[in-house]
Amino acid sequence: MKDDTPQSGRHLVERFLRRFPASTDAYRALACHAALPFVLTPELLNYLRCEFLADRTEWVAEADLLLSDLCEEIGYEQFAIKLDARAWLLAEMKQDPRLGPARMEQVARRLLAWVGHAQRNDSRFRPAETQALRWGAMVYLKERREEAVREMAAALKAAPGIEGRVVAGEDFARGERLRISEVIRNLAHQLEAYPELVEYAEATTRLLTRGRREASSGAAFSKPISVAGVELPALAPTSNPAFPLVPFEFHTVTLDERGKEIERRTLTARQFVEELAPGVSLDMVEIPGGAFLMGSPESEEGRMDREGPQHEVTVPPFFIGKFTITQAQWRVVAGWEKVEIDLKPAPSNFKGDDRPVENVSWFDVKEFCARLSKKTERQYRLPSEAEWEYACRAGTTTPFAFGKTITPEIVNYDGNYPYAKAKKGKYREETIVVGSLGVANAFGLYDMHGNVWEWCEDAFVDNYEGVPVDGSARLSEGGSSRVLRGGSYFNSAVVCRAALRGRDDARNRYHYRGVRVVVSARTL
């Protein structure tokens, strides 16, 4: 537990405790008790505090903990202590002479009783969550530990095998197997007597998230193994590149015309992860095919003639970047073998590995896609204008994916120029880290509005007369002008609407122009 980087568990815990100098010990004890469950609710935290710490902490400490940077909201009134902080707190609790393993067992017994009640009476918990909570409590009890191991191994075995290429219908099963593997890995500190199970879970995770070649390098479990009487099958990678679709959760919101949040939802989407270099990966989100009305109605505030006429477009399934391409991703790909033109490894005006790359032309981003395709053997490309708008809207028909307006709290734009009846807000005057505002659209895509404009494949023409209705790009007209979408930190809210169409010469570079890449589902 020596890691003291700004995002380490130790740093997160100590930053939280500094807020309460007069009650540090009490707050530390509460955080330690709260770290044992995988999922927290206000009721569960209140239960643990009343059972163990009522004489040391007041009820307000519960809210202080749940609403702090130590926790993250994972569902409606559901929270989780961040993994690094959780590991640090559990290690602290185990070594604390006033708490130690005996107190951890007591907390585990109370947690098991509470989980049983939640299974019967609390519809907020899904079966997978109560299952993980049970296992997370049982491994702290000597008499229940092997039972938990047996259940985990059986659940892992019951998920369909990971041999063969993923096809429709198998990706959820793979996600379930990955979920179980991750639970086991997070309980590794209590499973020292069952190293084969932990290693098997780690090998499963590698195979499902990093592909055949890297998983094969581990060369683990080429034969079946037995854990607590459960025989787990061999992990045999296929001769084809692995293509797992992994579920992920995200938050999305809906705003009224004044910018007030009227709904917040936690949704799930699926993605595959392309490893570009150690520590640098590209998340590609699955977008289901469908039909939508492209363009804006004549009644939409700020509408331009180039946004019409509205027309129905049918878009095949595809994958698109969860975020715009970052500077770290660009630098990696720019170092790969040239296809047609040179690329600057660091072209951006606003520096930062996790900020979007900018100052790139349409020709630059075409070269980026060509290098990415050659290296990965997947056909990466720019989105068509229709694909971009379909992905941005994510099933909505309002000016923005978030409803009738936007605010600087969820989109990076010039807040001095709001939309509809929203109030003026912050103007950051620069790009920000991708996804850092924490809210995605209903497809799980971040920053589709604002931050940087995004190049599309299409040549620009003045309206939608005669455009393709199959989701493909229009390239036969428009000369050297290419389409840009989404607006940027530099623009007013009206420019960031889902339907607005920007344009520029394909050769131009500016500090508010970036890119998001696409892969057609049929090419995978």
XYZ file of N, CA and C in Angstrom, residues 220-419:
600
model
N -2.022 -19.739 -19.486
C -2.559 -20.365 -18.283
C -3.803 -21.172 -18.611
N -3.985 -22.304 -17.891
C -5.214 -23.073 -17.935
C -5.504 -23.642 -19.323
N -4.501 -24.283 -19.887
C -4.707 -25.011 -21.130
C -5.438 -26.330 -20.873
N -5.564 -26.683 -19.572
C -6.321 -27.868 -19.184
C -7.340 -27.459 -18.124
N -8.421 -28.247 -17.956
C -9.405 -27.944 -16.909
C -8.761 -27.994 -15.521
N -9.332 -27.223 -14.594
C -8.867 -27.259 -13.203
C -10.068 -27.464 -12.292
N -9.806 -27.939 -11.075
C -10.866 -28.151 -10.097
C -10.671 -27.195 -8.929
N -11.733 -26.463 -8.590
C -11.705 -25.526 -7.466
C -12.917 -25.811 -6.588
N -12.678 -26.180 -5.345
C -13.751 -26.459 -4.379
C -14.761 -27.450 -4.937
N -14.265 -28.438 -5.677
C -15.128 -29.469 -6.218
C -15.814 -29.111 -7.522
N -15.531 -27.917 -8.049
C -16.121 -27.487 -9.323
C -15.034 -27.546 -10.390
N -15.300 -28.245 -11.482
C -14.312 -28.321 -12.562
C -14.533 -27.179 -13.542
N -13.519 -26.327 -13.675
C -13.584 -25.203 -14.606
C -12.908 -25.602 -15.910
N -13.524 -25.253 -17.036
C -12.988 -25.693 -18.331
C -11.694 -24.984 -18.690
N -10.956 -25.578 -19.620
C -9.737 -24.947 -20.121
C -10.085 -23.633 -20.811
N -9.167 -22.684 -20.730
C -9.331 -21.405 -21.432
C -8.533 -21.492 -22.721
N -9.206 -21.822 -23.781
C -8.534 -22.029 -25.066
C -8.902 -20.905 -26.021
N -7.986 -19.970 -26.274
C -8.278 -18.906 -27.236
C -8.513 -19.481 -28.625
N -9.262 -18.735 -29.439
C -9.570 -19.185 -30.781
C -8.440 -18.821 -31.729
N -8.520 -19.348 -32.949
C -7.544 -18.980 -33.972
C -7.859 -17.632 -34.581
N -9.085 -17.107 -34.313
C -9.471 -15.785 -34.798
C -9.205 -14.757 -33.706
N -8.999 -13.494 -34.055
C -8.846 -12.479 -33.026
C -10.091 -12.414 -32.150
N -9.893 -12.325 -30.848
C -11.041 -12.228 -29.955
C -11.748 -10.895 -30.169
N -13.073 -10.920 -30.097
C -13.846 -9.704 -30.285
C -14.947 -9.647 -29.245
N -14.600 -9.424 -27.992
C -15.619 -9.401 -26.950
C -16.344 -8.062 -26.902
N -17.628 -8.111 -26.630
C -18.398 -6.909 -26.341
C -18.627 -6.882 -24.836
N -18.139 -5.847 -24.198
C -18.158 -5.765 -22.742
C -19.166 -4.704 -22.308
N -20.097 -5.042 -21.421
C -21.051 -4.032 -20.952
C -20.366 -2.969 -20.100
N -20.889 -1.757 -20.145
C -20.441 -0.699 -19.235
C -21.639 0.153 -18.867
N -21.586 0.763 -17.683
C -22.664 1.631 -17.215
C -22.270 3.089 -17.369
N -23.273 3.950 -17.508
C -23.031 5.385 -17.630
C -24.272 6.139 -17.165
N -24.101 7.425 -16.929
C -25.203 8.293 -16.520
C -25.604 9.201 -17.674
N -26.899 9.419 -17.834
C -27.392 10.400 -18.785
C -28.482 11.226 -18.116
N -28.721 12.425 -18.621
C -29.697 13.327 -18.001
C -30.603 13.919 -19.068
N -31.749 14.435 -18.615
C -32.650 15.203 -19.458
C -32.890 16.548 -18.790
N -32.788 17.631 -19.574
C -32.971 18.979 -19.061
C -34.230 19.603 -19.652
N -34.876 20.479 -18.890
C -35.966 21.273 -19.457
C -35.383 22.504 -20.130
N -36.226 23.374 -20.657
C -35.744 24.518 -21.438
C -34.984 25.534 -20.608
N -35.115 25.468 -19.284
C -34.360 26.368 -18.400
C -33.026 25.762 -17.968
N -32.775 24.551 -18.381
C -31.533 23.876 -17.997
C -31.634 23.118 -16.698
N -32.832 22.959 -16.172
C -33.028 22.214 -14.929
C -33.072 20.722 -15.236
N -32.368 19.933 -14.442
C -32.360 18.491 -14.626
C -33.697 17.917 -14.178
N -34.405 17.255 -15.094
C -35.703 16.681 -14.762
C -35.658 15.161 -14.694
N -34.574 14.579 -15.173
C -34.428 13.126 -15.086
C -32.949 12.768 -15.172
N -32.549 11.788 -14.392
C -31.195 11.228 -14.463
C -31.335 9.714 -14.472
N -30.668 9.074 -15.419
C -30.779 7.625 -15.547
C -29.390 6.994 -15.588
N -29.312 5.775 -15.099
C -28.123 4.954 -15.263
C -28.451 3.872 -16.283
N -27.729 3.854 -17.386
C -27.991 2.923 -18.480
C -26.774 2.045 -18.731
N -26.960 1.045 -19.553
C -25.883 0.130 -19.916
C -25.762 0.054 -21.428
N -24.549 0.082 -21.927
C -24.266 -0.137 -23.340
C -23.128 -1.142 -23.443
N -22.696 -1.445 -24.669
C -21.634 -2.423 -24.880
C -20.542 -1.822 -25.752
N -19.339 -2.308 -25.552
C -18.201 -1.777 -26.297
C -17.158 -2.863 -26.489
N -16.273 -2.650 -27.469
C -15.039 -3.419 -27.487
C -13.896 -2.445 -27.279
N -12.804 -2.955 -26.763
C -11.663 -2.116 -26.397
C -10.480 -2.480 -27.282
N -9.986 -1.500 -28.017
C -8.817 -1.685 -28.878
C -7.589 -1.207 -28.128
N -6.664 -2.115 -27.855
C -5.436 -1.748 -27.159
C -4.445 -1.176 -28.163
N -4.097 0.098 -28.016
C -3.167 0.752 -28.936
C -1.723 0.668 -28.447
N -1.552 0.755 -27.140
C -0.227 0.713 -26.508
C -0.464 0.486 -25.025
N 0.547 0.113 -24.257
C 0.357 -0.042 -22.817
C -0.221 1.228 -22.201
N -1.382 1.107 -21.590
C -2.027 2.250 -20.955
C -2.804 3.145 -21.887
N -2.843 2.816 -23.176
C -3.581 3.642 -24.147
C -4.513 2.728 -24.935
N -5.813 2.897 -24.757
C -6.791 2.060 -25.444
C -7.875 2.932 -26.053
N -8.635 2.332 -26.949
C -9.696 3.024 -27.678
C -10.993 2.276 -27.428
N -11.975 2.934 -26.785
C -13.265 2.313 -26.484
C -14.231 2.567 -27.632
N -14.740 1.495 -28.224
C -15.652 1.587 -29.363
C -17.025 1.060 -28.957
N -18.010 1.935 -28.961
C -19.341 1.640 -28.431
C -20.249 1.117 -29.540
N -20.997 0.081 -29.222
C -21.940 -0.504 -30.176
C -23.159 0.412 -30.339
N -23.480 0.757 -31.579
C -24.661 1.551 -31.891
C -25.619 0.671 -32.686
N -26.808 0.407 -32.164
C -27.749 -0.454 -32.890
C -28.267 0.241 -34.144
N -28.533 -0.519 -35.176
C -29.115 0.054 -36.380
C -30.528 0.547 -36.132
N -31.009 1.404 -37.009
C -32.368 1.918 -36.865
C -32.630 3.068 -37.814
N -33.846 3.565 -37.786
C -34.243 4.695 -38.627
C -34.464 5.923 -37.752
N -34.173 7.105 -38.303
C -34.413 8.345 -37.569
C -34.697 9.467 -38.556
N -35.228 10.563 -38.039
C -35.528 11.739 -38.847
C -34.330 12.679 -38.764
N -33.600 12.803 -39.860
C -32.372 13.603 -39.883
C -32.688 15.047 -40.219
N -31.964 15.964 -39.579
C -32.195 17.386 -39.796
C -33.055 17.974 -38.694
N -33.421 19.244 -38.829
C -34.215 19.918 -37.800
C -35.530 20.405 -38.373
N -36.568 20.473 -37.544
C -37.838 21.043 -37.998
C -37.701 22.556 -38.166
N -38.532 23.128 -38.988
C -38.453 24.572 -39.243
C -38.724 25.386 -37.988
N -39.393 24.779 -37.001
C -39.728 25.492 -35.761
C -38.578 25.536 -34.758
N -37.476 24.826 -35.011
C -36.397 24.754 -34.025
C -35.630 26.070 -33.964
N -35.461 26.569 -32.755
C -34.738 27.837 -32.546
C -33.314 27.735 -33.092
N -32.927 28.713 -33.912
C -31.574 28.746 -34.450
C -31.385 27.924 -35.705
N -32.456 27.331 -36.221
C -32.345 26.457 -37.391
C -31.790 27.215 -38.592
N -30.958 26.513 -39.383
C -30.428 27.054 -40.623
C -30.975 26.234 -41.792
N -31.068 26.859 -42.962
C -31.610 26.162 -44.134
C -30.823 24.897 -44.461
N -29.541 24.904 -44.177
C -28.713 23.735 -44.497
C -29.075 22.514 -43.675
N -29.943 22.667 -42.654
C -30.360 21.548 -41.810
C -31.610 20.844 -42.341
N -32.063 21.209 -43.532
C -33.263 20.609 -44.083
C -33.091 20.275 -45.558
N -34.109 19.660 -46.133
C -35.345 19.251 -45.458
C -35.133 18.009 -44.592
N -35.959 17.909 -43.518
C -35.906 16.695 -42.708
C -36.256 15.491 -43.564
N -35.594 14.379 -43.299
C -35.824 13.181 -44.100
C -35.469 11.959 -43.268
N -36.136 10.850 -43.534
C -35.860 9.625 -42.784
C -34.652 8.904 -43.363
N -33.760 8.473 -42.476
C -32.560 7.738 -42.855
C -32.535 6.433 -42.057
N -32.197 5.348 -42.710
C -32.019 4.061 -42.037
C -30.527 3.764 -41.933
N -30.062 3.599 -40.722
C -28.629 3.457 -40.456
C -28.322 2.026 -40.015
N -27.404 1.327 -40.680
C -27.011 -0.018 -40.228
C -26.245 0.057 -38.908
N -26.112 -1.042 -38.194
C -25.338 -1.049 -36.941
C -23.871 -0.666 -37.192
N -23.280 0.004 -36.216
C -21.863 0.357 -36.309
C -21.312 0.582 -34.914
N -20.018 0.796 -34.835
C -19.337 1.116 -33.585
C -18.686 2.488 -33.733
N -18.767 3.296 -32.684
C -18.189 4.637 -32.725
C -17.452 4.899 -31.419
N -16.427 5.734 -31.462
C -15.644 6.029 -30.267
C -16.492 6.586 -29.146
N -16.286 6.051 -27.948
C -16.976 6.588 -26.782
C -16.602 8.054 -26.571
N -15.366 8.391 -26.925
C -14.851 9.752 -26.807
C -14.238 10.166 -28.146
N -14.001 11.459 -28.304
C -13.180 11.887 -29.424
C -11.755 11.373 -29.209
N -11.005 11.247 -30.291
C -9.624 10.763 -30.197
C -8.819 11.707 -29.315
N -8.081 11.122 -28.367
C -7.281 11.922 -27.447
C -5.879 12.149 -28.002
N -5.167 13.043 -27.345
C -3.791 13.326 -27.771
C -2.885 12.130 -27.554
N -3.120 11.354 -26.498
C -2.311 10.156 -26.276
C -2.558 9.132 -27.381
N -3.809 8.938 -27.760
C -4.129 8.003 -28.840
C -3.528 8.469 -30.163
N -3.634 9.749 -30.429
C -3.078 10.293 -31.669
C -1.567 10.081 -31.734
N -0.889 10.342 -30.606
C 0.566 10.223 -30.576
C 1.006 8.785 -30.875
N 0.272 7.804 -30.322
C 0.611 6.405 -30.581
C 0.472 6.089 -32.061
N -0.664 6.423 -32.637
C -0.930 6.080 -34.036
C -0.027 6.871 -34.981
N 0.276 8.106 -34.619
C 1.178 8.910 -35.450
C 2.572 8.298 -35.520
N 2.911 7.457 -34.550
C 4.206 6.782 -34.561
C 4.223 5.500 -35.370
N 3.065 5.093 -35.898
C 3.002 3.888 -36.714
C 3.389 4.189 -38.164
N 3.542 3.162 -38.937
C 4.007 3.291 -40.322
C 3.092 4.187 -41.161
N 3.703 5.093 -41.903
C 2.957 6.019 -42.753
C 2.250 5.267 -43.871
N 1.016 5.708 -44.188
C 0.281 5.162 -45.325
C 0.408 6.091 -46.525
N 0.057 7.379 -46.341
C 0.168 8.335 -47.444
C 0.856 9.632 -47.051
N 0.515 10.192 -45.879
C 1.079 11.488 -45.490
C 1.667 11.397 -44.085
N 2.546 12.337 -43.760
C 3.123 12.410 -42.418
C 2.093 12.965 -41.436
N 2.231 12.585 -40.181
C 1.395 13.118 -39.113
C 2.282 13.687 -38.011
N 1.910 14.863 -37.511
C 2.595 15.401 -36.351
C 2.148 14.637 -35.114
N 3.068 14.200 -34.277
C 2.656 13.443 -33.085
C 1.955 14.284 -32.031
N 2.217 15.611 -32.025
C 1.622 16.471 -30.989
C 1.134 17.772 -31.619
N 0.048 17.734 -32.397
C -0.391 18.932 -33.109
C -1.233 19.891 -32.275
N -1.702 19.477 -31.087
C -2.751 20.211 -30.380
C -2.257 21.505 -29.745
N -3.153 22.468 -29.675
C -2.870 23.747 -29.034
C -2.970 23.624 -27.510
N -4.008 22.933 -27.029
C -4.216 22.741 -25.592
C -3.668 21.365 -25.216
N -2.566 21.334 -24.502
C -1.849 20.080 -24.266
C -2.458 19.267 -23.124
N -2.435 17.949 -23.304
C -2.914 17.028 -22.271
C -3.248 15.692 -22.892
N -2.679 14.615 -22.369
C -2.871 13.291 -22.962
C -4.335 12.926 -23.125
N -5.175 13.300 -22.156
C -6.581 12.905 -22.176
C -7.501 13.996 -22.697
N -6.913 15.073 -23.171
C -7.726 16.065 -23.885
C -7.880 15.614 -25.338
N -8.901 16.137 -26.027
C -9.052 15.748 -27.436
C -7.917 16.290 -28.286
N -7.504 15.524 -29.277
C -6.556 16.051 -30.247
C -7.276 17.120 -31.062
N -6.606 18.185 -31.413
C -7.157 19.232 -32.279
C -6.030 19.764 -33.157
N -6.354 20.775 -33.947
C -5.401 21.272 -34.945
C -5.079 20.181 -35.968
N -6.094 19.412 -36.355
C -5.905 18.361 -37.353
C -6.868 18.583 -38.509
N -6.387 18.404 -39.718
C -7.210 18.586 -40.913
C -7.985 17.312 -41.235
N -8.903 17.410 -42.187
C -9.634 16.228 -42.653
C -8.657 15.213 -43.246
N -7.657 15.690 -43.969
C -6.664 14.777 -44.545
C -5.832 14.111 -43.452
N -5.533 14.849 -42.375
C -4.803 14.254 -41.251
C -5.592 13.100 -40.635
N -6.889 13.328 -40.407
C -7.669 12.300 -39.722
C -7.937 11.112 -40.646
N -7.961 11.330 -41.941
C -8.061 10.204 -42.880
C -6.791 9.336 -42.793
N -5.641 9.962 -42.689
C -4.393 9.218 -42.525
C -4.383 8.469 -41.198
N -4.893 9.106 -40.143
C -4.990 8.456 -38.832
C -5.811 7.171 -38.951
N -6.964 7.254 -39.619
C -7.822 6.073 -39.788
C -7.120 4.991 -40.609
N -6.381 5.403 -41.623
C -5.684 4.432 -42.467
C -4.621 3.682 -41.672
N -3.867 4.395 -40.848
C -2.845 3.731 -40.033
C -3.479 2.811 -38.991
N -4.562 3.283 -38.380
C -5.257 2.492 -37.377
C -5.805 1.207 -37.999
N -6.358 1.314 -39.198
C -6.908 0.146 -39.888
C -5.818 -0.857 -40.237
N -4.709 -0.360 -40.743
C -3.617 -1.245 -41.147
C -3.041 -2.008 -39.962
N -2.893 -1.325 -38.832
C -2.277 -1.937 -37.660
C -3.211 -2.941 -36.978
N -4.498 -2.601 -36.880
C -5.433 -3.418 -36.108
C -6.175 -4.439 -36.954
N -6.116 -4.281 -38.263
C -6.850 -5.141 -39.196
C -8.353 -5.007 -39.024
N -8.806 -3.858 -38.554
C -10.218 -3.482 -38.554
C -10.351 -2.232 -39.433
N -11.492 -2.063 -40.089
C -11.662 -0.964 -41.031
C -12.176 0.293 -40.323
N -11.254 1.017 -39.689
C -11.610 2.280 -39.052
C -11.771 3.374 -40.111
N -12.711 4.286 -39.860
C -12.991 5.364 -40.808
C -13.667 6.516 -40.081
N -13.928 7.594 -40.814
C -14.712 8.695 -40.267
C -16.198 8.336 -40.342
N -17.005 8.884 -39.440
C -18.445 8.638 -39.543
C -19.040 9.396 -40.716
N -20.068 8.816 -41.321
C -20.861 9.607 -42.259
C -21.628 10.652 -41.453
N -22.085 11.677 -42.127
C -22.858 12.716 -41.442
C -24.118 12.120 -40.819
N -24.754 11.183 -41.523
C -25.961 10.541 -40.995
C -25.642 9.701 -39.767
N -24.559 8.935 -39.799
C -24.166 8.141 -38.634
C -23.886 9.038 -37.446
N -23.199 10.159 -37.706
C -22.858 11.049 -36.601
C -24.125 11.585 -35.934
N -25.078 12.091 -36.727
C -26.284 12.666 -36.125
C -27.120 11.598 -35.429
N -27.209 10.419 -36.028
C -27.954 9.321 -35.409
C -27.332 8.955 -34.053
N -26.001 8.871 -34.012
C -25.310 8.547 -32.760
C -25.463 9.668 -31.745
N -25.427 10.909 -32.193
C -25.558 12.049 -31.293
C -26.946 12.103 -30.670
N -27.963 11.943 -31.485
C -29.330 12.051 -30.980
C -29.676 10.909 -30.028
N -29.192 9.720 -30.301
C -29.430 8.561 -29.424
C -30.911 8.376 -29.127
N -31.716 8.491 -30.159
C -33.148 8.258 -30.014
C -33.968 9.483 -29.678
N -33.351 10.638 -29.491
C -34.086 11.859 -29.144
C -34.450 12.646 -30.403
N -35.400 13.550 -30.258
C -35.791 14.448 -31.353
C -35.658 15.914 -30.953
N -35.149 16.162 -29.773
C -34.968 17.518 -29.260
C -33.691 18.140 -29.833
N -33.488 19.446 -29.660
C -32.285 20.080 -30.219
C -30.981 19.452 -29.727
N -30.992 18.892 -28.521
C -29.798 18.280 -27.940
C -30.146 16.880 -27.432
N -29.166 16.049 -27.326
C -29.398 14.701 -26.789
C -29.882 14.746 -25.347
N -29.638 15.866 -24.657
C -30.023 16.016 -23.262
C -31.351 16.755 -23.097
N -32.021 17.053 -24.206
C -33.316 17.709 -24.108
C -33.368 19.039 -24.827
N -34.042 20.004 -24.217
C -34.352 21.268 -24.880
C -33.225 22.285 -24.816
N -32.227 22.027 -23.991
C -31.086 22.946 -23.913
C -29.900 22.191 -23.324
N -28.799 22.896 -23.123
C -27.618 22.365 -22.446
C -27.136 23.392 -21.444
N -26.268 22.971 -20.552
C -25.625 23.873 -19.603
C -24.135 23.545 -19.561
N -23.306 24.492 -19.109
C -21.866 24.214 -19.024
C -21.499 23.117 -18.036
N -22.437 22.711 -17.188
C -22.159 21.620 -16.253
C -22.076 20.277 -16.973
N -22.708 20.159 -18.152
C -22.698 18.876 -18.857
C -22.103 18.978 -20.260
N -21.855 20.196 -20.764
C -21.282 20.391 -22.103
C -20.272 21.533 -22.035
N -19.151 21.386 -22.728
C -18.131 22.430 -22.767
C -18.356 23.332 -23.975
N -18.989 24.498 -23.752
C -19.249 25.492 -24.799
C -19.150 26.872 -24.170
N -19.390 27.916 -24.935
C -19.337 29.281 -24.414
C -20.637 29.574 -23.669
N -20.597 29.453 -22.351
C -21.786 29.625 -21.533
C -22.343 31.028 -21.516
N -21.631 31.995 -22.092
C -22.174 33.351 -22.195
C -23.335 33.426 -23.175
N -23.492 32.379 -23.998
C -24.515 32.377 -25.036
C -25.356 31.109 -24.911
N -26.331 31.120 -23.978
C -27.138 29.932 -23.725
C -28.207 29.725 -24.796
N -28.953 28.631 -24.662
C -30.005 28.276 -25.608
C -31.318 28.159 -24.855
